[in-house]
Amino acid sequence: MLKTFKQFVEAHFTDSDALTKPDAHDIALAAATLMFEVVKSDSDIHLFENQKMAEQLRKQFDLSNEEIAELVTLAENASDASVSLHGFTRQLCDTWDNLQRCELVEDLWLIALADGKIDAHERHIIRKIAALLYLTDRQITLAKVAAQSRSSVSPN
């Protein structure tokens, strides 16, 4: 599985003509990269946010600790190498239904809330990702409310 992630990154960041249907590994990397975008958006990477990201990836994709560590590293590299979120969100739109995309946005809010507050930069990147996932303002708000109730952090 770990080789597949490395192969994905090499193929997608060295060969722009690679047009293959995303598989489960591609989807996991796309979701992890979007999660990492939220983690790094406030320019202050907190341990709590990284832990919440790993927890959400474990729940979503049923990965081992080793696989999660590798995936997070690859997501960080993909995030640093990418100039756009569109490729990642397109993969998710092509394979996930609306409910799955809403659940991802809820996960993004949970990650933002992990340090006890939602920074303006976190709010902005989550809304940007959600728009690229073709979610409505209502869906974004409902995902945020659900995340707040799950994390027991008051809204800000």
Short mmCIF file of C-alpha atoms in Angstrom, two decimals:
data_model
loop_
_atom_site.label_atom_id
_atom_site.label_comp_id
_atom_site.label_asym_id
_atom_site.label_seq_id
_atom_site.Cartn_x
_atom_site.Cartn_y
_atom_site.Cartn_z
CA MET A 1 0.00 0.00 0.00
CA LEU A 2 2.79 2.43 0.86
CA LYS A 3 4.44 1.95 -2.54
CA THR A 4 1.14 2.77 -4.20
CA PHE A 5 1.02 6.15 -2.46
CA LYS A 6 4.58 6.91 -3.54
CA GLN A 7 3.79 5.82 -7.08
CA PHE A 8 0.73 8.09 -7.08
CA VAL A 9 2.73 11.12 -6.05
CA GLU A 10 5.49 10.42 -8.56
CA ALA A 11 2.99 9.86 -11.37
CA HIS A 12 0.84 12.90 -10.63
CA PHE A 13 3.62 15.35 -9.95
CA THR A 14 6.00 14.29 -12.71
CA ASP A 15 3.62 13.37 -15.53
CA SER A 16 0.81 15.87 -16.06
CA ASP A 17 -0.75 13.69 -18.77
CA ALA A 18 -1.57 10.86 -16.37
CA LEU A 19 -5.34 10.59 -16.65
CA THR A 20 -6.38 7.50 -14.76
CA LYS A 21 -9.44 6.93 -12.66
CA PRO A 22 -8.53 7.51 -9.02
CA ASP A 23 -8.37 4.40 -6.85
CA ALA A 24 -8.76 4.12 -3.08
CA HIS A 25 -5.16 5.20 -2.51
CA ASP A 26 -5.57 8.26 -4.71
CA ILE A 27 -8.73 9.20 -2.83
CA ALA A 28 -7.06 8.78 0.55
CA LEU A 29 -4.18 11.01 -0.52
CA ALA A 30 -6.54 13.64 -1.92
CA ALA A 31 -8.57 13.72 1.32
CA ALA A 32 -5.42 13.77 3.47
CA THR A 33 -3.96 16.61 1.42
CA LEU A 34 -7.11 18.68 1.88
CA MET A 35 -7.00 17.94 5.61
CA PHE A 36 -3.37 19.06 5.75
CA GLU A 37 -4.32 22.28 3.97
CA VAL A 38 -6.54 23.06 6.96
CA VAL A 39 -3.83 22.06 9.44
CA LYS A 40 -1.29 24.43 7.90
CA SER A 41 -3.69 27.24 6.97
CA ASP A 42 -3.26 29.26 10.16
CA SER A 43 0.57 29.05 9.86
CA ASP A 44 0.68 27.37 13.27
CA ILE A 45 0.65 23.58 13.04
CA HIS A 46 -0.66 22.21 16.33
CA LEU A 47 -0.14 18.69 17.60
CA PHE A 48 -3.88 18.49 18.33
CA GLU A 49 -4.70 19.21 14.68
CA ASN A 50 -2.25 16.56 13.46
CA GLN A 51 -3.70 14.04 15.89
CA LYS A 52 -7.26 14.86 14.80
CA MET A 53 -6.22 14.52 11.15
CA ALA A 54 -4.72 11.08 11.83
CA GLU A 55 -7.85 10.05 13.75
CA GLN A 56 -10.15 11.10 10.91
CA LEU A 57 -7.98 9.33 8.32
CA ARG A 58 -8.03 6.16 10.43
CA LYS A 59 -11.82 6.26 10.67
CA GLN A 60 -12.37 7.13 7.01
CA PHE A 61 -9.89 4.73 5.39
CA ASP A 62 -9.22 2.03 8.01
CA LEU A 63 -5.43 2.42 7.89
CA SER A 64 -2.70 1.23 10.23
CA ASN A 65 -0.57 3.72 12.18
CA GLU A 66 2.32 3.14 9.75
CA GLU A 67 0.08 3.75 6.74
CA ILE A 68 -1.31 6.91 8.31
CA ALA A 69 2.18 8.24 9.02
CA GLU A 70 3.18 7.59 5.41
CA LEU A 71 -0.05 9.11 4.10
CA VAL A 72 0.39 12.25 6.21
CA THR A 73 3.95 12.68 4.94
CA LEU A 74 2.78 12.25 1.36
CA ALA A 75 -0.09 14.68 1.95
CA GLU A 76 2.34 17.28 3.30
CA ASN A 77 4.55 16.84 0.24
CA ALA A 78 1.58 16.96 -2.13
CA SER A 79 0.30 20.10 -0.42
CA ASP A 80 3.68 21.79 -0.68
CA ALA A 81 4.09 20.79 -4.35
CA SER A 82 0.58 21.74 -5.44
CA VAL A 83 -0.46 25.17 -6.63
CA SER A 84 -4.16 24.34 -6.69
CA LEU A 85 -6.68 22.33 -4.71
CA HIS A 86 -8.73 21.61 -7.81
CA GLY A 87 -7.02 18.31 -8.68
CA PHE A 88 -7.65 16.91 -5.22
CA THR A 89 -11.26 18.03 -5.03
CA ARG A 90 -11.94 16.83 -8.58
CA GLN A 91 -10.87 13.31 -7.63
CA LEU A 92 -13.27 13.34 -4.70
CA CYS A 93 -16.13 14.78 -6.75
CA ASP A 94 -15.57 12.09 -9.39
CA THR A 95 -15.76 9.23 -6.90
CA TRP A 96 -17.63 10.35 -3.77
CA ASP A 97 -21.29 11.20 -3.46
CA ASN A 98 -22.55 14.40 -1.87
CA LEU A 99 -22.90 12.84 1.59
CA GLN A 100 -19.28 11.63 1.60
CA ARG A 101 -18.09 15.09 0.57
CA CYS A 102 -20.17 16.64 3.38
CA GLU A 103 -18.59 14.21 5.84
CA LEU A 104 -15.14 15.29 4.68
CA VAL A 105 -16.02 18.93 5.28
CA GLU A 106 -17.24 18.00 8.76
CA ASP A 107 -13.85 16.32 9.30
CA LEU A 108 -12.14 19.52 8.14
CA TRP A 109 -14.10 21.53 10.70
CA LEU A 110 -13.14 18.97 13.39
CA ILE A 111 -9.49 19.40 12.51
CA ALA A 112 -9.80 23.19 12.66
CA LEU A 113 -11.50 22.90 16.06
CA ALA A 114 -8.85 20.58 17.49
CA ASP A 115 -6.85 23.47 18.97
CA GLY A 116 -9.97 25.02 20.50
CA LYS A 117 -10.67 27.73 17.95
CA ILE A 118 -11.41 28.23 14.28
CA ASP A 119 -8.97 30.72 12.81
CA ALA A 120 -10.10 33.00 9.96
CA HIS A 121 -7.61 31.28 7.63
CA GLU A 122 -9.00 27.86 8.57
CA ARG A 123 -12.53 29.08 7.95
CA HIS A 124 -11.51 30.46 4.55
CA ILE A 125 -9.74 27.30 3.35
CA ILE A 126 -12.59 25.05 4.50
CA ARG A 127 -15.13 27.17 2.65
CA LYS A 128 -12.90 27.18 -0.43
CA ILE A 129 -12.54 23.38 -0.34
CA ALA A 130 -16.27 22.94 0.24
CA ALA A 131 -17.07 25.16 -2.74
CA LEU A 132 -14.73 23.09 -4.92
CA LEU A 133 -16.60 20.01 -3.66
CA TYR A 134 -19.85 21.62 -4.89
CA LEU A 135 -21.40 21.93 -1.45
CA THR A 136 -23.95 24.60 -0.59
CA ASP A 137 -23.61 27.20 2.16
CA ARG A 138 -26.26 25.28 4.09
CA GLN A 139 -24.28 22.04 3.84
CA ILE A 140 -21.11 23.81 4.96
CA THR A 141 -22.91 25.32 7.95
CA LEU A 142 -24.52 22.02 8.91
CA ALA A 143 -21.12 20.30 8.73
CA LYS A 144 -19.65 22.99 10.99
CA VAL A 145 -22.48 22.68 13.52
CA ALA A 146 -22.12 18.88 13.52
CA ALA A 147 -18.37 19.19 14.07
CA GLN A 148 -18.87 21.66 16.91
CA SER A 149 -21.33 19.36 18.63
CA ARG A 150 -18.94 16.41 18.25
CA SER A 151 -15.94 18.34 19.54
CA SER A 152 -17.82 20.29 22.25
CA VAL A 153 -15.95 23.47 21.29
CA SER A 154 -18.02 26.62 21.23
CA PRO A 155 -18.42 28.41 17.88
CA ASN A 156 -16.41 31.49 17.07
#
